[in-house]
Amino acid sequence: MAPVTTIIVIAVLVAVALWLVFGYNRLVRLRNRMQNAWAQVDVQLKRRYDLIPNLVATVKGYAEHEAATFEAVVTARNAAVQAGSVGDQSQAEGLLTGALKNLFALAEAYPELRASDNFRSLQGQLAEVEDRITIARQIFNDTTLTYNNTVESIPTNIVAKLTGFERGEFFEVDDEGRSVPKVEF
């Protein structure tokens, strides 16, 4: 082989290797951003989960005979805490939001509960956490969109397939879970 041909072959191989390395590193950075964004969602969800037992205990003090509602909230919370994947988490959050709506609907029947400083404080904290979850969810979904676009776009889709990168799941909430539970009376 002529020296010029050898240099061209080596240059092409180096270019392909660099392209693979840069593509792989870009995918790693985007995947890490997506995982970081999910961690932020997870922090806000945990704050929500920590508030729920206090909320249930407060309402329970005023409406002890509503055990089925309390049980549904606790069951939904536990399912959400144990959810594994983003899709499972989305489904569990929808159920939890529905259970919380039922709890707040129950609270409407008890004026002395609505007047309770503890209950109002918990309502305010929950509303704040719901807002934070919405923001964190949007950031996660935006980050996931960028990652998915990169995984599916030419030429990085070739690197993604060669190295096992797969699409990320969006954190979507069903129609019932799309609205924030009503926490003000």
JSON list of N, CA, C and O in Angstrom, two decimals, residues 6-20:
[
{"chain": "A", "resi": 6, "resn": "THR", "atom": "N", "xyz": [-2.16, 4.73, 2.97]},
{"chain": "A", "resi": 6, "resn": "THR", "atom": "CA", "xyz": [-2.10, 4.35, 4.38]},
{"chain": "A", "resi": 6, "resn": "THR", "atom": "C", "xyz": [-2.51, 5.52, 5.27]},
{"chain": "A", "resi": 6, "resn": "THR", "atom": "O", "xyz": [-3.27, 5.36, 6.22]},
{"chain": "A", "resi": 7, "resn": "ILE", "atom": "N", "xyz": [-2.02, 6.68, 4.94]},
{"chain": "A", "resi": 7, "resn": "ILE", "atom": "CA", "xyz": [-2.37, 7.87, 5.73]},
{"chain": "A", "resi": 7, "resn": "ILE", "atom": "C", "xyz": [-3.86, 8.17, 5.61]},
{"chain": "A", "resi": 7, "resn": "ILE", "atom": "O", "xyz": [-4.52, 8.49, 6.60]},
{"chain": "A", "resi": 8, "resn": "ILE", "atom": "N", "xyz": [-4.43, 8.02, 4.44]},
{"chain": "A", "resi": 8, "resn": "ILE", "atom": "CA", "xyz": [-5.86, 8.26, 4.25]},
{"chain": "A", "resi": 8, "resn": "ILE", "atom": "C", "xyz": [-6.67, 7.25, 5.04]},
{"chain": "A", "resi": 8, "resn": "ILE", "atom": "O", "xyz": [-7.64, 7.61, 5.73]},
{"chain": "A", "resi": 9, "resn": "VAL", "atom": "N", "xyz": [-6.29, 5.98, 5.00]},
{"chain": "A", "resi": 9, "resn": "VAL", "atom": "CA", "xyz": [-7.01, 4.94, 5.75]},
{"chain": "A", "resi": 9, "resn": "VAL", "atom": "C", "xyz": [-6.93, 5.22, 7.24]},
{"chain": "A", "resi": 9, "resn": "VAL", "atom": "O", "xyz": [-7.93, 5.13, 7.97]},
{"chain": "A", "resi": 10, "resn": "ILE", "atom": "N", "xyz": [-5.75, 5.56, 7.70]},
{"chain": "A", "resi": 10, "resn": "ILE", "atom": "CA", "xyz": [-5.58, 5.87, 9.14]},
{"chain": "A", "resi": 10, "resn": "ILE", "atom": "C", "xyz": [-6.41, 7.10, 9.50]},
{"chain": "A", "resi": 10, "resn": "ILE", "atom": "O", "xyz": [-7.07, 7.12, 10.55]},
{"chain": "A", "resi": 11, "resn": "ALA", "atom": "N", "xyz": [-6.41, 8.11, 8.67]},
{"chain": "A", "resi": 11, "resn": "ALA", "atom": "CA", "xyz": [-7.19, 9.32, 8.95]},
{"chain": "A", "resi": 11, "resn": "ALA", "atom": "C", "xyz": [-8.69, 9.01, 9.01]},
{"chain": "A", "resi": 11, "resn": "ALA", "atom": "O", "xyz": [-9.40, 9.52, 9.89]},
{"chain": "A", "resi": 12, "resn": "VAL", "atom": "N", "xyz": [-9.16, 8.18, 8.10]},
{"chain": "A", "resi": 12, "resn": "VAL", "atom": "CA", "xyz": [-10.58, 7.79, 8.11]},
{"chain": "A", "resi": 12, "resn": "VAL", "atom": "C", "xyz": [-10.89, 7.00, 9.37]},
{"chain": "A", "resi": 12, "resn": "VAL", "atom": "O", "xyz": [-11.92, 7.23, 10.03]},
{"chain": "A", "resi": 13, "resn": "LEU", "atom": "N", "xyz": [-10.02, 6.06, 9.75]},
{"chain": "A", "resi": 13, "resn": "LEU", "atom": "CA", "xyz": [-10.25, 5.27, 10.97]},
{"chain": "A", "resi": 13, "resn": "LEU", "atom": "C", "xyz": [-10.25, 6.16, 12.22]},
{"chain": "A", "resi": 13, "resn": "LEU", "atom": "O", "xyz": [-11.07, 5.99, 13.12]},
{"chain": "A", "resi": 14, "resn": "VAL", "atom": "N", "xyz": [-9.33, 7.12, 12.25]},
{"chain": "A", "resi": 14, "resn": "VAL", "atom": "CA", "xyz": [-9.28, 8.06, 13.39]},
{"chain": "A", "resi": 14, "resn": "VAL", "atom": "C", "xyz": [-10.55, 8.90, 13.42]},
{"chain": "A", "resi": 14, "resn": "VAL", "atom": "O", "xyz": [-11.15, 9.13, 14.48]},
{"chain": "A", "resi": 15, "resn": "ALA", "atom": "N", "xyz": [-11.00, 9.37, 12.26]},
{"chain": "A", "resi": 15, "resn": "ALA", "atom": "CA", "xyz": [-12.22, 10.17, 12.19]},
{"chain": "A", "resi": 15, "resn": "ALA", "atom": "C", "xyz": [-13.43, 9.37, 12.67]},
{"chain": "A", "resi": 15, "resn": "ALA", "atom": "O", "xyz": [-14.27, 9.87, 13.43]},
{"chain": "A", "resi": 16, "resn": "VAL", "atom": "N", "xyz": [-13.53, 8.13, 12.24]},
{"chain": "A", "resi": 16, "resn": "VAL", "atom": "CA", "xyz": [-14.65, 7.26, 12.67]},
{"chain": "A", "resi": 16, "resn": "VAL", "atom": "C", "xyz": [-14.56, 7.02, 14.18]},
{"chain": "A", "resi": 16, "resn": "VAL", "atom": "O", "xyz": [-15.57, 7.09, 14.89]},
{"chain": "A", "resi": 17, "resn": "ALA", "atom": "N", "xyz": [-13.38, 6.75, 14.67]},
{"chain": "A", "resi": 17, "resn": "ALA", "atom": "CA", "xyz": [-13.21, 6.52, 16.11]},
{"chain": "A", "resi": 17, "resn": "ALA", "atom": "C", "xyz": [-13.59, 7.77, 16.91]},
{"chain": "A", "resi": 17, "resn": "ALA", "atom": "O", "xyz": [-14.28, 7.67, 17.94]},
{"chain": "A", "resi": 18, "resn": "LEU", "atom": "N", "xyz": [-13.15, 8.94, 16.44]},
{"chain": "A", "resi": 18, "resn": "LEU", "atom": "CA", "xyz": [-13.50, 10.17, 17.14]},
{"chain": "A", "resi": 18, "resn": "LEU", "atom": "C", "xyz": [-15.01, 10.42, 17.09]},
{"chain": "A", "resi": 18, "resn": "LEU", "atom": "O", "xyz": [-15.60, 10.84, 18.09]},
{"chain": "A", "resi": 19, "resn": "TRP", "atom": "N", "xyz": [-15.61, 10.15, 15.95]},
{"chain": "A", "resi": 19, "resn": "TRP", "atom": "CA", "xyz": [-17.06, 10.32, 15.82]},
{"chain": "A", "resi": 19, "resn": "TRP", "atom": "C", "xyz": [-17.78, 9.40, 16.81]},
{"chain": "A", "resi": 19, "resn": "TRP", "atom": "O", "xyz": [-18.73, 9.83, 17.48]},
{"chain": "A", "resi": 20, "resn": "LEU", "atom": "N", "xyz": [-17.33, 8.15, 16.93]},
{"chain": "A", "resi": 20, "resn": "LEU", "atom": "CA", "xyz": [-17.94, 7.22, 17.88]},
{"chain": "A", "resi": 20, "resn": "LEU", "atom": "C", "xyz": [-17.76, 7.70, 19.32]},
{"chain": "A", "resi": 20, "resn": "LEU", "atom": "O", "xyz": [-18.70, 7.67, 20.11]}
]
